[in-house]
Structure formats: C-alpha cells, structure tokens
PDB file of C-alpha atoms in Angstrom:
ATOM      1  CA  MET A   1     101.162 143.404 122.235  1.00 60.00           C
ATOM      2  CA  SER A   2     103.526 144.561 119.478  1.00 62.00           C
ATOM      3  CA  LYS A   3     103.754 142.808 116.114  1.00 55.00           C
ATOM      4  CA  ALA A   4     107.245 141.556 116.978  1.00 50.00           C
ATOM      5  CA  LEU A   5     106.034 140.020 120.231  1.00 52.00           C
ATOM      6  CA  LYS A   6     103.032 138.454 118.508  1.00 48.00           C
ATOM      7  CA  ALA A   7     105.297 136.960 115.845  1.00 48.00           C
ATOM      8  CA  ALA A   8     107.690 135.624 118.493  1.00 47.00           C
ATOM      9  CA  LYS A   9     104.807 134.070 120.436  1.00 53.00           C
ATOM     10  CA  ALA A  10     103.378 132.487 117.284  1.00 49.00           C
ATOM     11  CA  GLU A  11     106.794 131.040 116.415  1.00 53.00           C
ATOM     12  CA  ALA A  12     107.200 129.677 119.956  1.00 56.00           C
ATOM     13  CA  ASP A  13     103.752 128.075 119.768  1.00 61.00           C
ATOM     14  CA  VAL A  14     104.648 126.374 116.483  1.00 69.00           C
ATOM     15  CA  LEU A  15     108.013 125.129 117.771  1.00 66.00           C
ATOM     16  CA  GLN A  16     106.207 123.587 120.717  1.00 77.00           C
ATOM     17  CA  GLU A  17     104.237 121.427 118.286  1.00 81.00           C
ATOM     18  CA  LEU A  18     107.331 120.164 116.441  1.00 89.00           C
ATOM     19  CA  ARG A  19     109.671 117.303 117.225  1.00 89.00           C
ATOM     20  CA  PRO A  20     113.228 118.248 118.288  1.00 87.00           C
ATOM     21  CA  GLY A  21     115.463 118.642 115.259  1.00 88.00           C
ATOM     22  CA  GLN A  22     112.575 118.879 112.802  1.00 92.00           C
ATOM     23  CA  SER A  23     113.442 120.813 109.650  1.00 92.00           C
ATOM     24  CA  ILE A  24     111.321 123.951 109.366  1.00 91.00           C
ATOM     25  CA  GLU A  25     112.283 124.189 105.678  1.00 92.00           C
ATOM     26  CA  LEU A  26     110.907 120.693 105.046  1.00 94.00           C
ATOM     27  CA  LEU A  27     107.584 121.472 106.696  1.00 92.00           C
ATOM     28  CA  LYS A  28     107.258 124.638 104.620  1.00 92.00           C
ATOM     29  CA  LYS A  29     108.045 122.723 101.422  1.00 92.00           C
ATOM     30  CA  LEU A  30     105.376 120.164 102.367  1.00 91.00           C
ATOM     31  CA  HIS A  31     102.951 123.065 103.036  1.00 88.00           C
ATOM     32  CA  ILE A  32     102.431 121.852 106.589  1.00 89.00           C
ATOM     33  CA  LEU A  33     103.786 125.217 107.712  1.00 89.00           C
ATOM     34  CA  THR A  34     102.867 128.421 105.900  1.00 85.00           C
ATOM     35  CA  ARG A  35     105.569 130.625 104.391  1.00 82.00           C
ATOM     36  CA  GLU A  36     105.424 132.622 107.619  1.00 80.00           C
ATOM     37  CA  GLY A  37     106.013 129.447 109.622  1.00 81.00           C
ATOM     38  CA  ARG A  38     102.458 129.156 110.963  1.00 85.00           C
ATOM     39  CA  LEU A  39     100.288 126.063 111.487  1.00 85.00           C
ATOM     40  CA  ASN A  40      96.613 126.079 110.531  1.00 80.00           C
ATOM     41  CA  GLN A  41      94.133 123.676 112.101  1.00 81.00           C
ATOM     42  CA  ASP A  42      94.174 121.200 109.224  1.00 83.00           C
ATOM     43  CA  SER A  43      97.984 121.093 109.161  1.00 83.00           C
ATOM     44  CA  ARG A  44      98.116 120.681 112.928  1.00 84.00           C
ATOM     45  CA  ARG A  45      95.813 117.660 112.671  1.00 84.00           C
ATOM     46  CA  LYS A  46      97.859 116.160 109.824  1.00 83.00           C
ATOM     47  CA  LEU A  47     101.120 116.705 111.683  1.00 87.00           C
ATOM     48  CA  LYS A  48      99.680 115.149 114.842  1.00 85.00           C
ATOM     49  CA  GLN A  49      98.767 111.984 112.915  1.00 84.00           C
ATOM     50  CA  VAL A  50     102.182 111.696 111.245  1.00 87.00           C
ATOM     51  CA  TYR A  51     104.082 112.353 114.485  1.00 90.00           C
ATOM     52  CA  HIS A  52     102.001 109.812 116.357  1.00 88.00           C
ATOM     53  CA  LEU A  53     102.710 107.215 113.674  1.00 90.00           C
ATOM     54  CA  PHE A  54     106.386 108.200 113.740  1.00 93.00           C
ATOM     55  CA  GLN A  55     106.541 107.296 117.434  1.00 93.00           C
ATOM     56  CA  PHE A  56     105.408 103.750 116.686  1.00 94.00           C
ATOM     57  CA  ILE A  57     107.737 103.361 113.689  1.00 96.00           C
ATOM     58  CA  GLU A  58     110.774 104.871 115.431  1.00 96.00           C
ATOM     59  CA  LYS A  59     110.453 102.315 118.228  1.00 96.00           C
ATOM     60  CA  LEU A  60     110.427  99.470 115.689  1.00 97.00           C
ATOM     61  CA  LEU A  61     113.381 100.903 113.763  1.00 97.00           C
ATOM     62  CA  ARG A  62     115.433 101.081 116.963  1.00 96.00           C
ATOM     63  CA  GLU A  63     114.848  97.351 117.495  1.00 96.00           C
ATOM     64  CA  LEU A  64     116.745  96.614 114.271  1.00 96.00           C
ATOM     65  CA  PRO A  65     120.510  95.864 114.297  1.00 94.00           C
ATOM     66  CA  GLY A  66     122.542  98.954 115.127  1.00 95.00           C
ATOM     67  CA  GLU A  67     119.328 100.674 116.256  1.00 95.00           C
ATOM     68  CA  GLY A  68     118.238 100.929 112.637  1.00 95.00           C
ATOM     69  CA  ALA A  69     121.527 102.256 111.281  1.00 94.00           C
ATOM     70  CA  GLN A  70     121.014 100.628 107.866  1.00 94.00           C
ATOM     71  CA  ALA A  71     117.241 100.164 107.905  1.00 97.00           C
ATOM     72  CA  THR A  72     115.160 100.024 104.758  1.00 98.00           C
ATOM     73  CA  LEU A  73     111.577 101.269 104.738  1.00 98.00           C
ATOM     74  CA  ALA A  74     108.964 101.156 101.971  1.00 97.00           C
ATOM     75  CA  ASP A  75     106.034 103.569 102.225  1.00 96.00           C
ATOM     76  CA  HIS A  76     103.101 102.419 100.082  1.00 94.00           C
ATOM     77  CA  GLY A  77     100.494 104.788  98.699  1.00 90.00           C
ATOM     78  CA  ALA A  78     102.950 107.511  99.650  1.00 91.00           C
ATOM     79  CA  GLY A  79     100.960 110.426  98.178  1.00 90.00           C
ATOM     80  CA  LYS A  80     102.965 113.584  98.863  1.00 91.00           C
ATOM     81  CA  SER A  81     105.282 111.498 101.074  1.00 93.00           C
ATOM     82  CA  TYR A  82     104.630 113.420 104.287  1.00 92.00           C
ATOM     83  CA  LEU A  83     105.429 110.308 106.299  1.00 93.00           C
ATOM     84  CA  GLY A  84     108.506 109.326 104.309  1.00 96.00           C
ATOM     85  CA  PHE A  85     110.040 112.810 104.443  1.00 97.00           C
ATOM     86  CA  ILE A  86     109.430 113.252 108.154  1.00 96.00           C
ATOM     87  CA  LEU A  87     110.806 109.769 108.911  1.00 96.00           C
ATOM     88  CA  TYR A  88     113.892 110.570 106.876  1.00 97.00           C
ATOM     89  CA  ASP A  89     114.337 113.983 108.500  1.00 97.00           C
ATOM     90  CA  LEU A  90     113.941 112.748 112.075  1.00 96.00           C
ATOM     91  CA  PHE A  91     115.499 109.288 111.857  1.00 97.00           C
ATOM     92  CA  PHE A  92     117.253 108.221 108.659  1.00 97.00           C
ATOM     93  CA  LYS A  93     119.136 111.441 107.913  1.00 96.00           C
ATOM     94  CA  ALA A  94     121.487 111.037 110.870  1.00 94.00           C
ATOM     95  CA  ARG A  95     121.835 107.237 110.749  1.00 93.00           C
ATOM     96  CA  GLY A  96     121.868 105.813 107.239  1.00 94.00           C
ATOM     97  CA  GLY A  97     119.437 103.428 105.634  1.00 97.00           C
ATOM     98  CA  HIS A  98     116.992 104.113 102.818  1.00 98.00           C
ATOM     99  CA  VAL A  99     113.365 105.217 102.399  1.00 98.00           C
ATOM    100  CA  TYR A 100     111.354 104.136  99.346  1.00 97.00           C
ATOM    101  CA  GLY A 101     108.132 105.977  98.465  1.00 96.00           C
ATOM    102  CA  ILE A 102     105.744 104.034  96.212  1.00 95.00           C
ATOM    103  CA  GLU A 103     102.913 105.937  94.532  1.00 94.00           C
ATOM    104  CA  THR A 104     100.845 105.616  91.336  1.00 93.00           C
ATOM    105  CA  ARG A 105     100.475 109.351  90.604  1.00 94.00           C
ATOM    106  CA  SER A 106     103.482 110.351  88.505  1.00 96.00           C
ATOM    107  CA  GLU A 107     103.163 114.071  89.272  1.00 97.00           C
ATOM    108  CA  LEU A 108     103.497 113.408  93.013  1.00 96.00           C
ATOM    109  CA  ILE A 109     106.500 111.160  92.433  1.00 97.00           C
ATOM    110  CA  GLU A 110     108.213 113.888  90.416  1.00 97.00           C
ATOM    111  CA  LYS A 111     107.518 116.540  93.069  1.00 96.00           C
ATOM    112  CA  SER A 112     108.884 114.258  95.786  1.00 97.00           C
ATOM    113  CA  ARG A 113     112.052 113.599  93.767  1.00 97.00           C
ATOM    114  CA  VAL A 114     112.595 117.326  93.283  1.00 97.00           C
ATOM    115  CA  LEU A 115     112.019 118.067  96.968  1.00 96.00           C
ATOM    116  CA  ALA A 116     114.383 115.292  98.097  1.00 97.00           C
ATOM    117  CA  GLY A 117     117.029 116.766  95.795  1.00 97.00           C
ATOM    118  CA  GLN A 118     116.500 120.291  97.152  1.00 95.00           C
ATOM    119  CA  LEU A 119     116.830 119.097 100.751  1.00 95.00           C
ATOM    120  CA  GLY A 120     119.794 116.814 100.101  1.00 96.00           C
ATOM    121  CA  PHE A 121     117.858 113.718 101.164  1.00 97.00           C
ATOM    122  CA  GLY A 122     120.013 111.424  99.042  1.00 96.00           C
ATOM    123  CA  ARG A 123     118.804 108.115 100.429  1.00 97.00           C
ATOM    124  CA  MET A 124     115.199 108.530  99.367  1.00 98.00           C
ATOM    125  CA  SER A 125     113.835 106.886  96.222  1.00 97.00           C
ATOM    126  CA  PHE A 126     110.402 107.416  94.689  1.00 97.00           C
ATOM    127  CA  LEU A 127     108.871 104.788  92.427  1.00 96.00           C
ATOM    128  CA  ASN A 128     105.910 105.362  90.112  1.00 96.00           C
ATOM    129  CA  LEU A 129     104.329 101.932  90.630  1.00 94.00           C
ATOM    130  CA  THR A 130     101.258 100.301  92.057  1.00 89.00           C
ATOM    131  CA  VAL A 131     101.807  98.450  95.313  1.00 84.00           C
ATOM    132  CA  ALA A 132     101.303  95.159  93.469  1.00 83.00           C
ATOM    133  CA  GLU A 133     103.864  96.079  90.776  1.00 91.00           C
ATOM    134  CA  SER A 134     106.442  97.040  93.381  1.00 92.00           C
ATOM    135  CA  THR A 135     106.708  93.474  94.689  1.00 90.00           C
ATOM    136  CA  HIS A 136     108.753  92.482  91.623  1.00 89.00           C
ATOM    137  CA  ALA A 137     110.259  95.876  90.724  1.00 91.00           C
ATOM    138  CA  ASP A 138     114.003  96.157  90.055  1.00 89.00           C
ATOM    139  CA  GLY A 139     114.379  99.376  92.057  1.00 88.00           C
ATOM    140  CA  LEU A 140     113.747  97.731  95.418  1.00 95.00           C
ATOM    141  CA  PRO A 141     115.960  95.395  97.482  1.00 95.00           C
ATOM    142  CA  ALA A 142     115.080  91.725  97.984  1.00 94.00           C
ATOM    143  CA  GLN A 143     114.287  92.355 101.651  1.00 95.00           C
ATOM    144  CA  ILE A 144     112.685  95.375 103.329  1.00 97.00           C
ATOM    145  CA  ASP A 145     112.836  95.941 107.079  1.00 98.00           C
ATOM    146  CA  VAL A 146     109.701  98.044 107.531  1.00 98.00           C
ATOM    147  CA  VAL A 147     106.609  98.362 105.331  1.00 97.00           C
ATOM    148  CA  THR A 148     104.175 101.217 105.960  1.00 96.00           C
ATOM    149  CA  ALA A 149     100.831 102.054 104.381  1.00 92.00           C
ATOM    150  CA  LEU A 150      99.099 105.140 105.776  1.00 87.00           C
ATOM    151  CA  HIS A 151      95.469 105.418 104.589  1.00 81.00           C
ATOM    152  CA  ALA A 152      96.110 103.116 101.632  1.00 73.00           C
ATOM    153  CA  CYS A 153      92.647 102.801 100.123  1.00 76.00           C
ATOM    154  CA  ASP A 154      90.643  99.605  99.702  1.00 71.00           C
ATOM    155  CA  THR A 155      92.792  96.685  98.506  1.00 82.00           C
ATOM    156  CA  ALA A 156      96.049  98.718  98.504  1.00 85.00           C
ATOM    157  CA  THR A 157      96.478  97.686 102.146  1.00 90.00           C
ATOM    158  CA  ASP A 158      96.194  94.024 101.133  1.00 91.00           C
ATOM    159  CA  ASP A 159      98.735  94.636  98.377  1.00 91.00           C
ATOM    160  CA  ALA A 160     101.064  96.232 100.959  1.00 93.00           C
ATOM    161  CA  ILE A 161     100.693  93.106 103.125  1.00 95.00           C
ATOM    162  CA  ALA A 162     101.468  90.882 100.115  1.00 94.00           C
ATOM    163  CA  PHE A 163     104.527  93.057  99.406  1.00 95.00           C
ATOM    164  CA  GLY A 164     105.645  92.745 103.040  1.00 97.00           C
ATOM    165  CA  LEU A 165     105.292  88.969 102.954  1.00 96.00           C
ATOM    166  CA  ALA A 166     107.234  88.725  99.681  1.00 95.00           C
ATOM    167  CA  LYS A 167     109.987  90.977 101.065  1.00 96.00           C
ATOM    168  CA  LYS A 168     110.065  89.162 104.440  1.00 96.00           C
ATOM    169  CA  ALA A 169     109.488  92.467 106.192  1.00 98.00           C
ATOM    170  CA  ARG A 170     110.435  92.478 109.858  1.00 98.00           C
ATOM    171  CA  TYR A 171     107.620  94.904 110.587  1.00 98.00           C
ATOM    172  CA  MET A 172     104.461  96.174 108.905  1.00 98.00           C
ATOM    173  CA  VAL A 173     102.675  99.324 110.064  1.00 97.00           C
ATOM    174  CA  LEU A 174      99.263  99.728 108.429  1.00 95.00           C
ATOM    175  CA  VAL A 175      96.472 102.289 108.714  1.00 91.00           C
ATOM    176  CA  PRO A 176      93.733 100.870 106.440  1.00 89.00           C
ATOM    177  CA  CYS A 177      91.232 103.083 104.638  1.00 80.00           C
ATOM    178  CA  CYS A 178      88.052 102.783 102.558  1.00 77.00           C
ATOM    179  CA  GLN A 179      87.750  98.990 102.534  1.00 77.00           C
ATOM    180  CA  ALA A 180      85.157  98.195  99.862  1.00 81.00           C
ATOM    181  CA  GLU A 181      85.976  94.747  98.481  1.00 86.00           C
ATOM    182  CA  VAL A 182      84.539  92.649 101.337  1.00 88.00           C
ATOM    183  CA  ALA A 183      81.480  94.917 101.628  1.00 85.00           C
ATOM    184  CA  ALA A 184      80.790  94.377  97.916  1.00 86.00           C
ATOM    185  CA  CYS A 185      81.034  90.600  98.389  1.00 85.00           C
ATOM    186  CA  LEU A 186      78.652  90.780 101.350  1.00 86.00           C
ATOM    187  CA  ARG A 187      76.134  92.707  99.248  1.00 85.00           C
ATOM    188  CA  GLU A 188      76.301  90.134  96.456  1.00 84.00           C
ATOM    189  CA  THR A 189      75.532  87.217  98.787  1.00 83.00           C
ATOM    190  CA  LYS A 190      73.099  89.066 101.080  1.00 80.00           C
ATOM    191  CA  VAL A 191      69.908  87.253 100.030  1.00 71.00           C
ATOM    192  CA  LEU A 192      71.486  83.817 100.429  1.00 73.00           C
ATOM    193  CA  ALA A 193      73.083  84.792 103.727  1.00 80.00           C
ATOM    194  CA  LEU A 194      69.797  86.100 105.164  1.00 75.00           C
ATOM    195  CA  SER A 195      68.161  82.755 104.473  1.00 76.00           C
ATOM    196  CA  ARG A 196      71.094  80.855 105.987  1.00 81.00           C
ATOM    197  CA  THR A 197      72.010  82.661 109.211  1.00 81.00           C
ATOM    198  CA  PRO A 198      70.638  85.434 111.462  1.00 85.00           C
ATOM    199  CA  LEU A 199      74.158  86.880 111.524  1.00 81.00           C
ATOM    200  CA  ALA A 200      73.374  88.365 108.092  1.00 83.00           C
ATOM    201  CA  GLU A 201      71.207  90.943 109.877  1.00 87.00           C
ATOM    202  CA  LEU A 202      74.515  92.589 110.751  1.00 83.00           C
ATOM    203  CA  TRP A 203      74.888  93.692 107.129  1.00 83.00           C
ATOM    204  CA  ARG A 204      71.305  93.780 105.830  1.00 88.00           C
ATOM    205  CA  HIS A 205      71.242  97.594 105.687  1.00 91.00           C
ATOM    206  CA  PRO A 206      73.690  99.394 103.363  1.00 86.00           C
ATOM    207  CA  LEU A 207      75.309 101.478 106.115  1.00 89.00           C
ATOM    208  CA  HIS A 208      75.877  98.358 108.208  1.00 90.00           C
ATOM    209  CA  THR A 209      77.250  96.523 105.167  1.00 86.00           C
ATOM    210  CA  ARG A 210      79.931  99.169 104.792  1.00 87.00           C
ATOM    211  CA  GLU A 211      80.836  99.208 108.476  1.00 88.00           C
ATOM    212  CA  ILE A 212      80.778  95.423 108.951  1.00 89.00           C
ATOM    213  CA  GLY A 213      82.743  95.022 105.730  1.00 89.00           C
ATOM    214  CA  SER A 214      85.418  97.390 107.014  1.00 89.00           C
ATOM    215  CA  GLN A 215      85.639  95.727 110.425  1.00 90.00           C
ATOM    216  CA  LEU A 216      85.664  92.230 108.967  1.00 92.00           C
ATOM    217  CA  THR A 217      88.355  93.135 106.438  1.00 92.00           C
ATOM    218  CA  ASN A 218      90.757  94.186 109.180  1.00 93.00           C
ATOM    219  CA  VAL A 219      89.991  91.125 111.300  1.00 95.00           C
ATOM    220  CA  LEU A 220      90.756  88.916 108.297  1.00 95.00           C
ATOM    221  CA  ARG A 221      93.992  90.813 107.651  1.00 96.00           C
ATOM    222  CA  CYS A 222      95.152  90.256 111.222  1.00 97.00           C
ATOM    223  CA  LEU A 223      94.451  86.515 111.042  1.00 98.00           C
ATOM    224  CA  TYR A 224      96.194  86.360 107.666  1.00 97.00           C
ATOM    225  CA  LEU A 225      99.311  88.007 109.098  1.00 98.00           C
ATOM    226  CA  GLU A 226      99.310  85.666 112.093  1.00 98.00           C
ATOM    227  CA  ALA A 227      98.939  82.683 109.770  1.00 98.00           C
ATOM    228  CA  HIS A 228     102.097  83.865 107.968  1.00 97.00           C
ATOM    229  CA  GLY A 229     104.253  84.199 111.065  1.00 97.00           C
ATOM    230  CA  TYR A 230     103.555  87.681 112.422  1.00 98.00           C
ATOM    231  CA  GLN A 231     102.588  88.843 115.887  1.00 98.00           C
ATOM    232  CA  VAL A 232      99.827  91.431 115.479  1.00 98.00           C
ATOM    233  CA  THR A 233      98.818  94.392 117.633  1.00 97.00           C
ATOM    234  CA  VAL A 234      95.783  96.558 116.852  1.00 95.00           C
ATOM    235  CA  THR A 235      95.387  99.994 118.393  1.00 92.00           C
ATOM    236  CA  GLU A 236      94.218 103.552 117.655  1.00 87.00           C
ATOM    237  CA  LEU A 237      96.398 105.896 115.627  1.00 81.00           C
ATOM    238  CA  VAL A 238      95.043 109.120 117.132  1.00 65.00           C
ATOM    239  CA  GLY A 239      91.850 110.201 118.861  1.00 54.00           C
ATOM    240  CA  TRP A 240      88.638 109.683 116.876  1.00 46.00           C
ATOM    241  CA  GLU A 241      88.101 113.436 116.827  1.00 44.00           C
ATOM    242  CA  HIS A 242      91.080 113.726 114.464  1.00 44.00           C
ATOM    243  CA  SER A 243      90.329 110.929 112.013  1.00 46.00           C
ATOM    244  CA  MET A 244      87.638 108.291 111.494  1.00 49.00           C
ATOM    245  CA  LYS A 245      90.191 106.142 109.623  1.00 61.00           C
ATOM    246  CA  ASN A 246      91.930 105.421 112.866  1.00 77.00           C
ATOM    247  CA  GLU A 247      92.820 101.736 113.140  1.00 89.00           C
ATOM    248  CA  LEU A 248      96.532 100.998 113.369  1.00 93.00           C
ATOM    249  CA  ILE A 249      97.759  97.457 112.695  1.00 95.00           C
ATOM    250  CA  ILE A 250     101.345  96.673 113.722  1.00 97.00           C
ATOM    251  CA  ALA A 251     102.791  93.308 112.681  1.00 98.00           C
ATOM    252  CA  ARG A 252     106.141  91.902 113.902  1.00 98.00           C
ATOM    253  CA  ARG A 253     107.687  88.973 112.061  1.00 98.00           C
ATOM    254  CA  THR A 254     108.323  86.019 114.372  1.00 97.00           C
ATOM    255  CA  GLY A 255     108.614  83.328 111.702  1.00 93.00           C
ATOM    256  CA  GLN A 256     106.201  81.182 113.719  1.00 95.00           C
ATOM    257  CA  ALA A 257     103.183  80.646 111.478  1.00 95.00           C
ATOM    258  CA  LYS A 258     100.019  79.982 113.481  1.00 96.00           C
ATOM    259  CA  ALA A 259      97.966  77.074 112.154  1.00 96.00           C
ATOM    260  CA  GLY A 260      95.114  78.090 114.447  1.00 97.00           C
ATOM    261  CA  ALA A 261      94.952  81.539 112.853  1.00 97.00           C
ATOM    262  CA  ALA A 262      94.800  79.957 109.393  1.00 97.00           C
ATOM    263  CA  GLU A 263      91.910  77.723 110.451  1.00 97.00           C
ATOM    264  CA  ARG A 264      90.003  80.622 112.015  1.00 97.00           C
ATOM    265  CA  LEU A 265      90.575  82.658 108.860  1.00 97.00           C
ATOM    266  CA  LYS A 266      89.085  79.901 106.697  1.00 96.00           C
ATOM    267  CA  SER A 267      86.171  79.398 109.085  1.00 95.00           C
ATOM    268  CA  LEU A 268      85.390  83.101 109.189  1.00 93.00           C
ATOM    269  CA  LEU A 269      85.476  83.407 105.402  1.00 93.00           C
ATOM    270  CA  ALA A 270      83.147  80.411 105.114  1.00 91.00           C
ATOM    271  CA  GLU A 271      80.749  81.830 107.721  1.00 88.00           C
ATOM    272  CA  PHE A 272      80.391  85.071 105.771  1.00 89.00           C
ATOM    273  CA  GLY A 273      80.244  83.419 102.346  1.00 87.00           C
ATOM    274  CA  LEU A 274      83.657  84.804 101.369  1.00 90.00           C
ATOM    275  CA  SER A 275      85.648  81.617 100.772  1.00 91.00           C
ATOM    276  CA  SER A 276      86.480  82.753  97.213  1.00 90.00           C
ATOM    277  CA  LEU A 277      88.889  85.284  98.774  1.00 92.00           C
ATOM    278  CA  LEU A 278      91.153  82.378  99.738  1.00 93.00           C
ATOM    279  CA  ASP A 279      92.132  82.282  96.061  1.00 92.00           C
ATOM    280  CA  THR A 280      92.873  86.013  95.847  1.00 89.00           C
ATOM    281  CA  ARG A 281      93.441  88.138  98.963  1.00 91.00           C
ATOM    282  CA  PHE A 282      94.038  85.509 101.617  1.00 94.00           C
ATOM    283  CA  ARG A 283      96.077  82.739 100.051  1.00 92.00           C
ATOM    284  CA  LEU A 284      97.442  80.443 102.730  1.00 91.00           C
ATOM    285  CA  GLN A 285      99.923  78.489 100.582  1.00 73.00           C
TER     286      GLN A 285
END
C-alpha cells in the first residue's frame, strides 16, 4: 500500500471516531489529535469519555427552552477544558448560549482563553477560581442551566453541587473522583465503630476504607440532591476498561424536595458516625 493510500486510510479511520461537524483544528489544538491528524490510544480513550458525556449533556440541553438556544453551562474543575471546548464546538457554537470554565490553575485558564480567541469561540469565559469561590463570583450569572464536574477531585464535587444549588441549576452532571473526606472520617472513628456495630468490618482494612468511603460519599450526594428537589439517576460513564472513575450522577431539578431523602441522609450519617458532616457538606437547611 502506497504512503498516500495509508495516509488516506488513517484519516478515514480518525474521521470515523469523530462526531459530525467536529473541528479538526480544535482537536489538534487540544492535542487530542497529533499534528498529522492521528489518534493515539490514550487520546482515543479520552475522546471516547468526553463524547459519551457529551451525549448525556446534549440531551439535557435540548430539553431547555428553544432546545438550548440560550443555555448557560458551568464546567467545574475544567482543567484544559476538553469538555467545555467540545461542547461549545458541537452544540453552543451554532445555537448561542455561554460556557463558563472554572479552574484553579491560572496557566490552564490563560491557555484556554488564548485558544478560545484563536478559534473564535466568543461565548466562552474562563475563571481562575475555586469551585467554592465561584458561587459568589461577579463573572457568573445568577442562574446556570447546567453544571458539570468531570473527575472533580475529592470535595470539589460537593462544591460543584453547592454551586448548582445556589445557582438553581436545572441539571447537574457529575463524575466524582478521588473521594477522601468520608474515608478519613471513617478512619478516625474506626475503633469506636468496631465496638458499636459489625457493619464497621466493611471499612476495618485500609483498602476497604477507601472503597467504602468512595461508595458512601456518592450515596450521600444522591440523597442530598434528592432532599433539595432533584431527581437523580446514577449510571456508568464508559466501560470500566476505560476508566475506574466511572460513576455518572445526573440530577434534574424538579423543585420537589423529598423529606424522606433528608431523613435517610441523616440516618445514614448517624449510622456511620458522620453526623458532623450535616454542618459542612450536607446542610439540609
């Protein structure tokens, strides 16, 4: 096979992986595609995750008035803003609306601003703030339609939820990562818990503490969202072979707070010796 044919086949293979209308220039700027327009295995995996998440978010955006014509979306822990740029390219660019990327690393914010300028993505803003700071920041509107947090580490997911509640977000799309706070609390109270209940055997060993802490954290988050008037769906983002941080939480605002969810949240925190979190992460009033 000649070099020209090989190149044409490689290009066709790459195009098969991309969404219709996807900007090749954008993917090269994000280093998802090489300068030659090729995809390596790591980039293919990353793109698969972002595209899969895009499918969920696009469906929610289309449920907004005018099929999302003036939607606002805040992406927390944006990093290099892969998600924000691809959402803008495939959805917002042709419709209107605004994408806000929120990230603590100033160098990534600056790079994202430069790239948005180069691509003419005029309705993208990048804010050098923590998730918690962004709740009261001047550069964001009073209400946000969609809040996303892809692999926001540890308590950043909880901060994204708090932001969504403060902004009365219609939807929240969360892929939690590296939950450590609850696991640390479980470790601190382990001796007391072992004397009180056989359930503590579930987190007696360090590895189990980490895993139970992670699972419990997400269960508590779902109850917390339900208690604040959201309908919650939990599913997989992609196959486990692509990412171990794979839990996807989708919350839709109904405005119908569930008293039963609030009671179960309090009971669960009490059972695990975590009631102090009612004053910090899981405030119900």
